Short mmCIF file of C-alpha atoms in Angstrom, two decimals:
data_model
loop_
_atom_site.label_atom_id
_atom_site.label_comp_id
_atom_site.label_asym_id
_atom_site.label_seq_id
_atom_site.Cartn_x
_atom_site.Cartn_y
_atom_site.Cartn_z
CA MET P 5 -10.46 -24.05 11.01
CA ASP P 6 -7.29 -24.66 8.92
CA LYS P 7 -4.15 -25.13 10.58
CA ALA P 8 -1.40 -22.67 9.96
CA GLU P 9 1.93 -23.54 7.99
CA LEU P 10 5.31 -22.23 8.06
CA ALA P 11 6.63 -20.45 4.74
CA ALA P 12 10.35 -21.27 5.37
CA GLY P 13 13.32 -18.89 4.31
CA ASN P 14 15.26 -16.02 5.59
CA LEU P 15 12.83 -16.32 8.58
CA LEU P 16 13.60 -16.19 12.48
CA ALA P 17 12.01 -19.08 14.44
CA GLY P 18 11.53 -19.86 17.86
CA ASP P 19 13.73 -22.30 19.47
CA GLY P 20 10.81 -24.32 20.66
CA HIS P 21 11.32 -24.24 24.45
CA GLY P 22 8.69 -23.19 26.80
CA SER P 23 5.70 -22.47 25.03
CA LEU P 24 2.92 -20.55 25.88
CA PRO P 25 -0.28 -22.68 26.85
CA ARG P 26 -2.87 -22.47 24.54
CA LYS P 27 -5.58 -21.22 27.33
CA VAL P 28 -2.88 -18.56 27.77
CA LEU P 29 -3.36 -17.89 24.03
CA GLY P 30 -6.70 -18.49 23.92
CA TYR P 31 -7.83 -15.63 26.54
CA LEU P 32 -5.26 -13.44 24.99
CA ALA P 33 -7.41 -13.38 21.41
CA LEU P 34 -10.47 -13.25 23.83
CA ALA P 35 -9.05 -10.32 25.33
CA LEU P 36 -8.08 -8.84 21.97
CA LEU P 37 -11.62 -9.51 20.35
CA ALA P 38 -12.70 -7.69 23.41
CA GLY P 39 -11.04 -4.49 22.81
CA LEU P 40 -11.81 -4.39 19.38
CA SER P 41 -15.22 -4.48 20.02
CA ILE P 42 -15.03 -1.68 22.42
CA PHE P 43 -12.56 0.60 20.08
CA ALA P 44 -15.05 -0.02 17.28
CA GLY P 45 -18.07 1.06 19.34
CA VAL P 46 -16.25 4.34 20.63
CA GLN P 47 -15.03 4.97 17.42
CA ALA P 48 -18.39 4.28 15.71
CA GLN P 49 -20.27 7.19 18.14
CA ALA P 50 -18.25 10.04 15.52
CA LEU P 51 -19.39 8.64 12.33
CA PRO P 52 -22.21 9.53 9.96
CA ALA P 53 -25.03 6.97 9.73
CA LEU P 54 -23.93 6.06 6.59
CA TYR P 55 -19.92 5.01 7.35
CA ALA P 56 -21.15 3.42 10.13
CA GLY P 57 -23.84 1.05 7.94
CA LEU P 58 -21.36 0.94 5.84
CA LEU P 59 -18.79 -0.31 8.25
CA ALA P 60 -21.24 -2.84 9.63
CA VAL P 61 -22.17 -4.26 6.29
CA ALA P 62 -18.37 -4.92 5.46
CA VAL P 63 -17.60 -6.50 9.01
CA LEU P 64 -20.91 -8.90 9.28
CA PHE P 65 -19.85 -9.70 5.57
CA TRP P 66 -16.46 -10.67 6.42
CA LEU P 67 -17.29 -12.43 9.54
CA GLY P 68 -19.98 -14.45 7.77
CA TYR P 69 -17.13 -15.44 5.03
CA SER P 70 -15.05 -16.96 8.32
CA LEU P 71 -17.50 -18.66 9.56
CA LEU P 72 -18.60 -20.66 6.46
CA ALA P 73 -15.03 -20.93 5.52
CA GLY P 74 -12.62 -20.49 8.32
CA PHE P 75 -10.31 -17.70 10.14
CA ASN P 76 -7.94 -18.38 7.59
CA PHE P 77 -5.42 -16.30 5.32
CA ARG P 78 -7.97 -16.03 2.51
CA ALA P 79 -10.30 -13.93 5.12
CA GLY P 80 -7.85 -11.79 6.22
CA TYR P 81 -6.74 -10.16 2.74
CA LEU P 82 -10.39 -10.13 2.27
CA TRP P 83 -10.89 -7.74 5.07
CA VAL P 84 -8.12 -6.02 3.29
CA VAL P 85 -10.10 -5.29 0.29
CA LEU P 86 -13.10 -4.68 2.03
CA PHE P 87 -11.07 -2.16 3.90
CA LEU P 88 -9.86 -0.37 0.73
CA VAL P 89 -13.77 0.89 -0.72
CA LYS P 90 -13.54 3.22 2.03
CA PRO P 91 -9.87 3.48 4.46
CA LEU P 92 -10.58 5.23 7.54
CA PRO P 93 -8.63 5.40 10.67
CA LEU P 94 -11.62 3.62 12.45
CA THR P 95 -11.22 0.51 10.40
CA PHE P 96 -7.32 0.81 9.77
CA TYR P 97 -6.90 -0.37 13.52
CA PRO P 98 -9.17 -3.06 13.82
CA LEU P 99 -7.55 -4.36 10.49
CA LEU P 100 -4.09 -4.22 12.25
CA LEU P 101 -5.50 -5.84 15.46
CA THR P 102 -7.41 -8.70 13.28
CA LEU P 103 -3.99 -9.94 11.44
CA ILE P 104 -2.53 -9.86 14.95
CA LEU P 105 -5.12 -11.99 16.36
CA TYR P 106 -4.78 -14.02 13.17
CA LEU P 107 -1.12 -14.74 13.84
CA ILE P 108 -2.42 -15.53 17.97
CA ILE P 109 -4.77 -17.89 16.47
CA SER P 110 -2.44 -19.77 13.92
CA TYR P 111 0.25 -19.77 16.61
CA SER P 112 -1.49 -21.53 19.17
CA TYR P 113 -2.78 -23.96 16.52
CA ARG P 114 0.58 -25.30 15.78
CA GLU P 115 0.81 -28.98 16.20
CA GLY P 116 4.26 -29.64 17.94
CA GLN P 117 6.93 -26.82 18.65
CA LEU P 118 5.56 -23.41 18.96
CA LYS P 119 7.31 -21.20 16.41
CA LEU P 120 6.91 -17.47 15.05
CA VAL P 121 8.03 -16.97 12.02
CA LEU P 122 9.39 -13.61 11.56
CA PRO P 123 10.83 -12.31 7.83
CA TYR P 124 13.58 -9.97 8.01
CA PRO P 125 14.30 -10.27 11.94
CA PHE P 126 17.13 -7.99 11.90
CA ALA P 127 15.69 -5.51 9.24
CA LEU P 128 12.47 -5.80 11.06
CA SER P 129 13.76 -5.14 14.37
CA MET P 130 15.86 -2.16 13.23
CA LEU P 131 12.74 -0.19 11.96
CA LEU P 132 10.73 -0.97 15.11
CA ALA P 133 13.58 0.64 17.26
CA SER P 134 13.54 3.80 15.08
CA GLY P 135 10.03 3.77 14.94
CA LEU P 136 9.64 3.68 18.58
CA GLN P 137 12.39 6.34 19.40
CA GLY P 138 10.55 8.64 16.40
CA LEU P 139 6.92 8.28 17.86
CA ALA P 140 8.74 8.70 21.26
CA ARG P 141 9.73 12.53 20.33
CA ALA P 142 6.19 13.23 18.40
CA ARG P 143 4.22 16.20 19.19
CA ASP P 144 1.27 15.23 17.82
CA PHE P 145 0.88 11.81 19.07
CA GLU P 146 -2.69 11.10 17.35
CA MET P 147 -1.68 11.62 13.90
CA ALA P 148 2.25 10.49 14.62
CA THR P 149 0.55 6.76 16.00
CA LEU P 150 -1.37 6.52 12.64
CA VAL P 151 2.02 7.20 10.35
CA PHE P 152 4.04 5.02 12.73
CA CYS P 153 1.36 2.07 12.31
CA SER P 154 1.32 2.64 8.45
CA THR P 155 5.21 3.10 8.67
CA ILE P 156 6.47 0.35 10.92
CA MET P 157 3.57 -1.71 11.92
CA VAL P 158 2.06 -2.68 8.60
CA PRO P 159 5.23 -3.65 7.24
CA LEU P 160 6.13 -6.00 10.54
CA ILE P 161 2.39 -7.37 10.90
CA THR P 162 2.03 -7.76 7.26
CA MET P 163 5.38 -9.75 6.66
CA SER P 164 4.63 -11.93 9.76
CA TYR P 165 0.93 -12.68 8.73
CA PHE P 166 2.37 -13.93 4.99
CA ALA P 167 5.24 -16.08 6.70
CA ASN P 168 2.96 -17.85 9.32
CA SER P 169 0.30 -18.49 6.57
CA ARG P 170 -0.78 -21.17 4.49
CA ILE P 171 -0.97 -19.56 0.97
CA GLU P 172 -2.31 -21.26 -2.31
CA LYS P 173 -1.14 -20.44 -5.87
CA ARG P 174 -4.77 -19.07 -6.11
CA ASP P 175 -4.91 -16.59 -3.65
CA TYR P 176 -1.97 -14.50 -5.43
CA LEU P 177 -4.32 -14.03 -8.82
CA LEU P 178 -7.93 -13.63 -6.39
CA TRP P 179 -5.79 -10.59 -4.61
CA LEU P 180 -4.84 -9.25 -8.08
CA LYS P 181 -8.22 -9.45 -9.19
CA ALA P 182 -10.11 -8.25 -5.77
CA VAL P 183 -7.83 -4.82 -6.28
CA VAL P 184 -8.57 -4.38 -10.06
CA ALA P 185 -12.25 -4.96 -9.72
CA LEU P 186 -12.45 -2.99 -6.57
CA GLY P 187 -10.55 -0.02 -8.68
CA ALA P 188 -12.35 -0.35 -11.82
CA LEU P 189 -15.31 0.49 -9.10
CA LEU P 190 -13.82 3.44 -7.57
CA GLY P 191 -12.83 4.60 -11.17
CA LEU P 192 -16.32 4.40 -12.54
CA ILE P 193 -17.67 6.08 -9.04
CA GLY P 194 -14.51 8.99 -9.28
CA MET P 195 -15.62 9.40 -12.96
CA ILE P 196 -19.10 10.22 -12.49
CA MET P 197 -18.76 12.55 -9.61
CA GLY P 198 -15.95 14.34 -11.59
CA ILE P 199 -18.41 14.94 -14.46
CA LEU P 200 -20.80 15.87 -12.02
CA ASN P 201 -18.51 18.26 -9.90
CA PRO P 202 -16.33 19.74 -12.84
CA GLY P 203 -13.68 21.78 -11.17
CA LYS P 204 -13.50 20.14 -7.78
CA ARG P 205 -10.87 17.58 -7.10
CA LEU P 206 -12.51 14.36 -5.81
CA GLY P 207 -11.38 11.12 -4.40
CA SER P 208 -14.11 8.66 -5.47
CA LEU P 209 -14.93 7.13 -2.02
CA TRP P 210 -11.80 8.16 -0.71
CA VAL P 211 -11.00 11.17 1.36
CA THR P 212 -8.44 13.02 -0.50
CA ALA P 213 -8.05 12.35 -4.67
CA MET P 214 -4.27 12.45 -3.97
CA THR P 215 -4.03 9.79 -1.85
CA ILE P 216 -6.58 7.41 -4.44
CA ASN P 217 -3.79 7.74 -7.04
CA GLY P 218 -1.65 5.54 -5.22
CA PHE P 219 -4.22 2.56 -5.32
CA TYR P 220 -4.96 3.32 -8.90
CA THR P 221 -1.75 3.44 -9.89
CA ILE P 222 -1.06 -0.21 -8.42
CA ALA P 223 -4.48 -1.54 -9.67
CA PHE P 224 -3.87 -0.07 -13.40
CA PHE P 225 -1.06 -2.01 -13.89
CA PHE P 226 -2.45 -5.51 -12.11
CA GLY P 227 -5.03 -5.03 -15.12
CA ILE P 228 -3.05 -4.56 -17.83
CA GLY P 229 -1.31 -7.85 -16.02
CA LEU P 230 -4.11 -9.75 -16.04
CA ALA P 231 -5.62 -8.43 -19.60
CA LEU P 232 -2.51 -9.55 -21.28
CA GLU P 233 -2.25 -13.02 -19.16
CA ALA P 234 -6.02 -14.25 -19.83
CA LYS P 235 -6.52 -16.97 -22.13
CA GLU P 236 -10.25 -16.05 -23.08
CA GLN P 237 -10.73 -12.85 -24.95
CA LEU P 238 -14.52 -12.34 -22.94
CA HIS P 239 -11.65 -12.22 -19.76
CA LYS P 240 -9.21 -9.87 -21.81
CA LEU P 241 -11.99 -7.59 -22.64
CA TYR P 242 -13.11 -7.80 -19.13
CA TRP P 243 -9.95 -7.04 -17.48
CA ALA P 244 -9.01 -4.63 -20.27
CA LEU P 245 -12.33 -2.34 -19.41
CA ALA P 246 -11.72 -2.68 -15.66
CA SER P 247 -8.06 -1.23 -16.13
CA LEU P 248 -9.58 1.91 -18.87
CA PHE P 249 -12.50 2.68 -15.60
CA ILE P 250 -8.74 3.00 -13.08
CA PHE P 251 -7.34 5.38 -15.95
CA LEU P 252 -10.04 7.23 -16.37
CA GLY P 253 -10.65 7.46 -12.37
CA MET P 254 -7.34 8.12 -11.91
CA MET P 255 -7.67 11.29 -14.57
CA TYR P 256 -10.47 12.72 -13.22
CA THR P 257 -8.22 13.11 -9.83
CA TYR P 258 -6.31 15.70 -12.22
CA THR P 259 -2.99 14.27 -10.19
CA ARG P 260 0.02 14.81 -12.43
CA VAL P 261 2.36 12.42 -11.29
CA ALA P 262 -0.37 9.49 -11.46
CA LEU P 263 -0.12 10.75 -15.46
CA VAL P 264 3.30 10.84 -15.40
CA ALA P 265 3.65 7.20 -13.80
CA VAL P 266 0.73 5.74 -16.42
CA ILE P 267 2.99 7.26 -19.32
CA ILE P 268 6.32 6.12 -17.63
CA GLY P 269 4.87 2.52 -17.05
CA GLY P 270 3.23 2.50 -20.53
CA GLY P 271 6.23 3.02 -22.34
CA ILE P 272 7.63 0.17 -20.79
CA ILE P 273 5.23 -2.16 -21.48
CA MET P 274 5.17 -1.28 -24.91
CA TRP P 275 9.36 -1.63 -24.78
CA ARG P 276 8.59 -5.45 -23.16
CA VAL P 277 4.88 -6.49 -25.02
CA LYS P 278 6.01 -5.98 -29.26
CA ARG P 279 2.45 -6.47 -29.82
CA LEU P 280 1.10 -3.55 -27.72
CA ARG P 281 3.59 -0.81 -29.28
CA LEU P 282 1.46 0.41 -31.72
CA ALA P 283 -2.06 0.91 -29.58
CA GLY P 284 -0.24 1.82 -26.73
CA LEU P 285 0.99 5.00 -29.15
CA VAL P 286 -2.43 5.18 -30.54
CA MET P 287 -3.99 5.24 -26.71
CA LEU P 288 -0.97 7.69 -25.64
CA ALA P 289 -1.58 9.94 -28.54
CA PHE P 290 -5.73 10.16 -27.12
CA ILE P 291 -4.49 10.64 -23.51
CA PRO P 292 -5.24 14.50 -24.13
CA LEU P 293 -8.93 13.52 -25.24
CA VAL P 294 -9.77 12.14 -21.97
CA ILE P 295 -7.95 14.16 -19.43
CA PRO P 296 -10.72 17.00 -18.02
CA SER P 297 -9.89 20.84 -18.16
CA SER P 298 -9.39 21.39 -15.10
CA MET P 299 -6.48 18.68 -15.26
CA LEU P 300 -4.95 20.55 -18.80
CA ALA P 301 -4.96 23.77 -16.92
CA ARG P 302 -2.76 22.30 -14.01
CA ILE P 303 -0.58 20.79 -16.73
CA GLN P 304 -0.33 23.61 -18.32
CA MET P 305 0.48 26.06 -15.36
CA GLY P 306 2.97 23.26 -14.73
CA LEU P 307 4.46 23.98 -17.71
CA ALA P 308 4.77 27.82 -16.93
CA LEU P 309 4.39 28.75 -13.15
CA ASP P 310 3.19 26.33 -10.71
CA GLU P 311 3.22 27.17 -7.05
CA SER P 312 3.01 23.67 -5.95
CA LEU P 313 6.16 22.82 -7.52
CA PHE P 314 7.86 25.75 -6.03
CA ILE P 315 6.56 24.44 -2.72
CA ARG P 316 7.82 21.13 -3.28
CA PHE P 317 11.47 22.29 -3.99
CA LEU P 318 11.14 24.43 -0.71
CA ALA P 319 10.11 21.56 1.26
CA TRP P 320 12.45 19.31 -0.51
CA TYR P 321 15.36 21.88 0.61
CA TYR P 322 14.54 22.59 4.44
CA ALA P 323 13.86 18.44 4.60
CA ILE P 324 17.69 18.11 3.27
CA ARG P 325 18.73 20.22 6.18
CA GLN P 326 16.68 18.63 8.56
CA ILE P 327 18.36 15.39 7.66
CA ILE P 328 21.98 16.91 7.60
CA ARG P 329 21.31 18.23 11.30
CA TYR P 330 19.42 14.85 12.59
CA PRO P 331 21.04 12.43 10.13
CA LEU P 332 21.09 8.86 12.32
CA PHE P 333 17.53 9.12 14.15
CA GLY P 334 15.44 12.11 12.57
CA MET P 335 13.82 14.60 14.32
CA GLY P 336 10.41 12.47 15.01
CA ILE P 337 7.23 11.30 13.54
CA TYR P 338 5.09 14.09 12.37
CA VAL P 339 7.35 16.44 14.02
CA TRP P 340 7.61 18.20 10.50
CA LYS P 341 4.10 19.55 10.41
CA ASP P 342 4.49 21.81 13.69
CA TRP P 343 8.03 23.08 13.30
CA TYR P 344 7.77 23.75 9.68
CA ALA P 345 5.13 26.32 9.96
CA ASN P 346 7.58 28.49 11.86
CA VAL P 347 10.15 28.09 9.36
CA VAL P 348 8.91 28.47 6.09
CA PRO P 349 9.49 31.82 4.98
CA MET P 350 5.62 32.51 4.05
CA ARG P 351 2.37 30.87 5.01
CA PHE P 352 1.45 30.10 1.35
CA LEU P 353 4.83 28.19 0.83
CA TYR P 354 4.09 25.59 3.63
CA ALA P 355 3.96 22.03 3.38
CA GLU P 356 2.55 19.59 5.45
CA HIS P 357 5.37 17.23 4.90
CA PRO P 358 8.12 17.40 2.54
CA HIS P 359 6.62 15.70 -0.58
CA ASN P 360 8.51 12.77 -1.16
CA LEU P 361 8.62 9.66 0.73
CA TYR P 362 12.38 8.91 0.65
CA LEU P 363 13.02 12.31 2.43
CA LYS P 364 10.24 12.10 4.33
CA VAL P 365 11.56 8.65 6.23
CA LEU P 366 15.00 10.33 6.32
CA VAL P 367 13.71 13.29 7.99
CA GLU P 368 11.31 11.65 10.54
CA LEU P 369 14.00 8.11 11.29
CA GLY P 370 16.89 9.01 9.77
CA ILE P 371 19.46 6.90 8.47
CA PHE P 372 18.69 3.89 11.20
CA GLY P 373 14.92 3.83 10.05
CA PHE P 374 15.64 5.10 6.32
CA ILE P 375 17.85 1.66 5.85
CA PRO P 376 15.99 -1.19 6.95
CA TYR P 377 12.59 0.29 5.63
CA PHE P 378 14.09 0.56 2.00
CA TRP P 379 16.23 -2.45 2.36
CA ILE P 380 12.97 -5.15 2.78
CA ILE P 381 11.48 -3.09 -0.12
CA GLY P 382 14.13 -3.52 -2.37
CA SER P 383 15.33 -6.90 -1.03
CA ILE P 384 11.73 -8.37 -1.57
CA LEU P 385 11.84 -6.88 -5.47
CA ARG P 386 15.40 -7.84 -6.70
CA ARG P 387 14.25 -11.36 -5.56
CA PHE P 388 10.92 -11.04 -7.06
CA TYR P 389 12.49 -10.33 -10.24
CA LEU P 390 15.40 -12.68 -10.61
CA SER P 391 12.83 -15.53 -9.58
CA CYS P 392 9.67 -14.64 -11.48
CA VAL P 393 10.57 -11.79 -13.98
CA LYS P 394 14.01 -12.56 -15.57
CA GLY P 395 13.69 -14.69 -18.78
CA LYS P 396 10.32 -16.26 -17.54
CA PRO P 397 7.60 -16.17 -19.89
CA GLY P 398 4.28 -14.64 -19.36
CA ASN P 399 3.88 -10.48 -18.27
CA LEU P 400 1.84 -10.95 -15.11
CA ASP P 401 4.67 -10.74 -12.64
CA PHE P 402 6.49 -8.18 -14.69
CA MET P 403 2.94 -5.91 -14.32
CA VAL P 404 2.92 -6.59 -10.67
CA LEU P 405 6.63 -5.65 -10.39
CA LEU P 406 6.35 -2.46 -12.43
CA SER P 407 3.15 -1.76 -10.60
CA LEU P 408 5.31 -0.87 -7.56
CA LEU P 409 8.08 0.44 -8.96
CA MET P 410 5.49 3.34 -10.60
CA ILE P 411 4.31 3.82 -7.32
CA LEU P 412 7.67 4.04 -5.78
CA LEU P 413 8.63 6.47 -8.68
CA SER P 414 5.81 8.91 -8.04
CA CYS P 415 7.11 8.77 -4.06
CA MET P 416 9.93 10.85 -5.03
CA THR P 417 6.88 13.87 -5.33
CA ASP P 418 4.46 12.39 -2.81
CA VAL P 419 4.32 10.22 0.00
CA PHE P 420 1.68 7.43 -1.42
CA VAL P 421 3.21 4.45 0.61
CA GLN P 422 3.06 5.83 3.48
CA VAL P 423 -0.28 6.99 3.70
CA TYR P 424 -2.12 4.09 5.69
CA SER P 425 -4.37 3.20 2.93
CA VAL P 426 -1.92 2.68 0.30
CA SER P 427 0.40 0.90 2.70
CA MET P 428 -1.66 -1.58 3.48
CA VAL P 429 -2.22 -2.60 -0.46
CA PHE P 430 1.55 -1.79 -1.18
CA TRP P 431 2.59 -4.01 1.88
CA PHE P 432 -0.08 -6.83 0.72
CA SER P 433 0.96 -7.02 -2.72
CA LEU P 434 4.69 -7.28 -1.50
CA GLY P 435 4.01 -9.81 1.23
CA PHE P 436 3.17 -11.77 -1.83
CA MET P 437 6.06 -11.05 -4.11
CA TRP P 438 7.81 -12.17 -1.10
CA TRP P 439 6.15 -15.83 -1.19
CA ARG P 440 6.04 -15.77 -4.83
CA GLY P 441 10.18 -15.56 -4.81
CA LYS P 442 10.24 -18.35 -2.20
CA MET P 443 8.15 -20.55 -4.88
CA LYS P 444 10.36 -20.19 -7.08
CA GLY P 445 8.44 -18.00 -9.54
CA GLU P 446 6.08 -20.87 -11.07
CA ASN P 447 3.92 -19.16 -13.51
CA GLU P 448 0.06 -19.78 -13.82
CA GLY P 449 -2.63 -19.07 -15.99
CA ILE P 450 -5.73 -16.86 -15.54
#
C-alpha cells in the first residue's frame, strides 16, 4: 500500500502531539467497513434485481482494482466514476464512507508525526457548523440528510481527500478522460432512449433528465479541451466524437438551460481559439437541425408564455422574502418543500426548491452558510485561473475552468451543484483544480 503524502499549502495541520495508536485506527477502519457492509446489505433489499446486480459488479470491479493496485488515490476516484454511471443514494453514502476510510488509512500509515491536513479550515468549519444547525431544523430528515451530505460533507470530505493523497500528474488527465468517456456513453444511451421514446424526458441511466444535464455540461467542455490538446489526429477525432455524443444526449433531454450554457460556452471558446471560429459558427447554425421537436416546442413556449418561467419567478420572489426574514442562518435544510406548499397561491405554481442554487443556499443556510460555500469555490477558481490559465499556452485548463463556470451559470435557474450526483463530479473537479493551482499550473500534453 502506498503511503499517503501531504499536499501542502492553505492547510490546517495538527501539532503532532498525542497521536492515536495505529491499532485503534485499524479497529475504527474495520468498524467502518462492517458498517458499510450492513448498510449496503439492508439498502440492497429494496433495489430491483438489475440495479443490485450492477451495483455488485461495480463494487467487485473497484475492489479488484484496489487489491491489485493498492487502496490509493486513483482507486478512490475510480469509485466516483463508477458511481456516476447510475447515481443512487444507496451508492452515494458508501462512497463518502469509503473516502473517509481512505483518510483513516492514510492517517494511520503516515510516518512520524500524525497530521490530518485540511484545506480552508475556517471556511469548511463554518460551513459544517451552518449545515448542522440547518439539519437540526429539518422536517424531512431523510431528504435533508441527503442535501446536507451533498452540500456540506462532499466539499469537506473531497478537499480533505485531495489534501491527504499522493496525486500524480496523470491522475488529472485520467479524471478528465474518464468523465468524458462516461458522458459519451450516457449520451449515446440517452439519444437512443430519446429516439425510441419521443416526447418523454429521459435522463439516460440517471433518474432525471434535468440532473444529468449538469453532468453533461461539465463533460462536454472537458471533451472539447481534450480534443484541442490531443497531438494525434485519431485522438482528436475520438474526443470530438465523444463531445458530440454528449451534446446529442443533452439535446434529447431538451433542457433549455443546458442549451444556453453550450451556446455561451461555445461563444467563449470561439473568442479564445481563433481557428475554431468558423467551425463554431457552422455548428451553432446547425443546432436547430439536431434539436428534437419536443425541445423546439419548449423553446417556442418559452418565447411566448411558459408556465415554468412564471413558477421560477414566483419561487425567486418568495425565496428573497425568506432570505430577508432569516438572513443569518436560513430557514433550515429542505424546509422549503413543506413551507412553500402552504404559501404558494395556486397548487400548479408549486416548486420543490427555489430553482436557483444561490438563493437555495441562502434560504437553507443563510449568510453563514452561503459565504464559506461560495468563497471556497471562488477561491479555487480564481487561483486556478491565475496559476494555470492566465498567460499560459494550451487550452485544456481553460476548458476545465470554463466547464465549471458554465455549470455555475446554469445554476441561475437550477440547483445542479447541490444535487448529490452532480455534486461529486463538481467537487472532485474542483479538487483537481485546487491541486493544479498548487502545482503552479504545469501544462501537460495528452
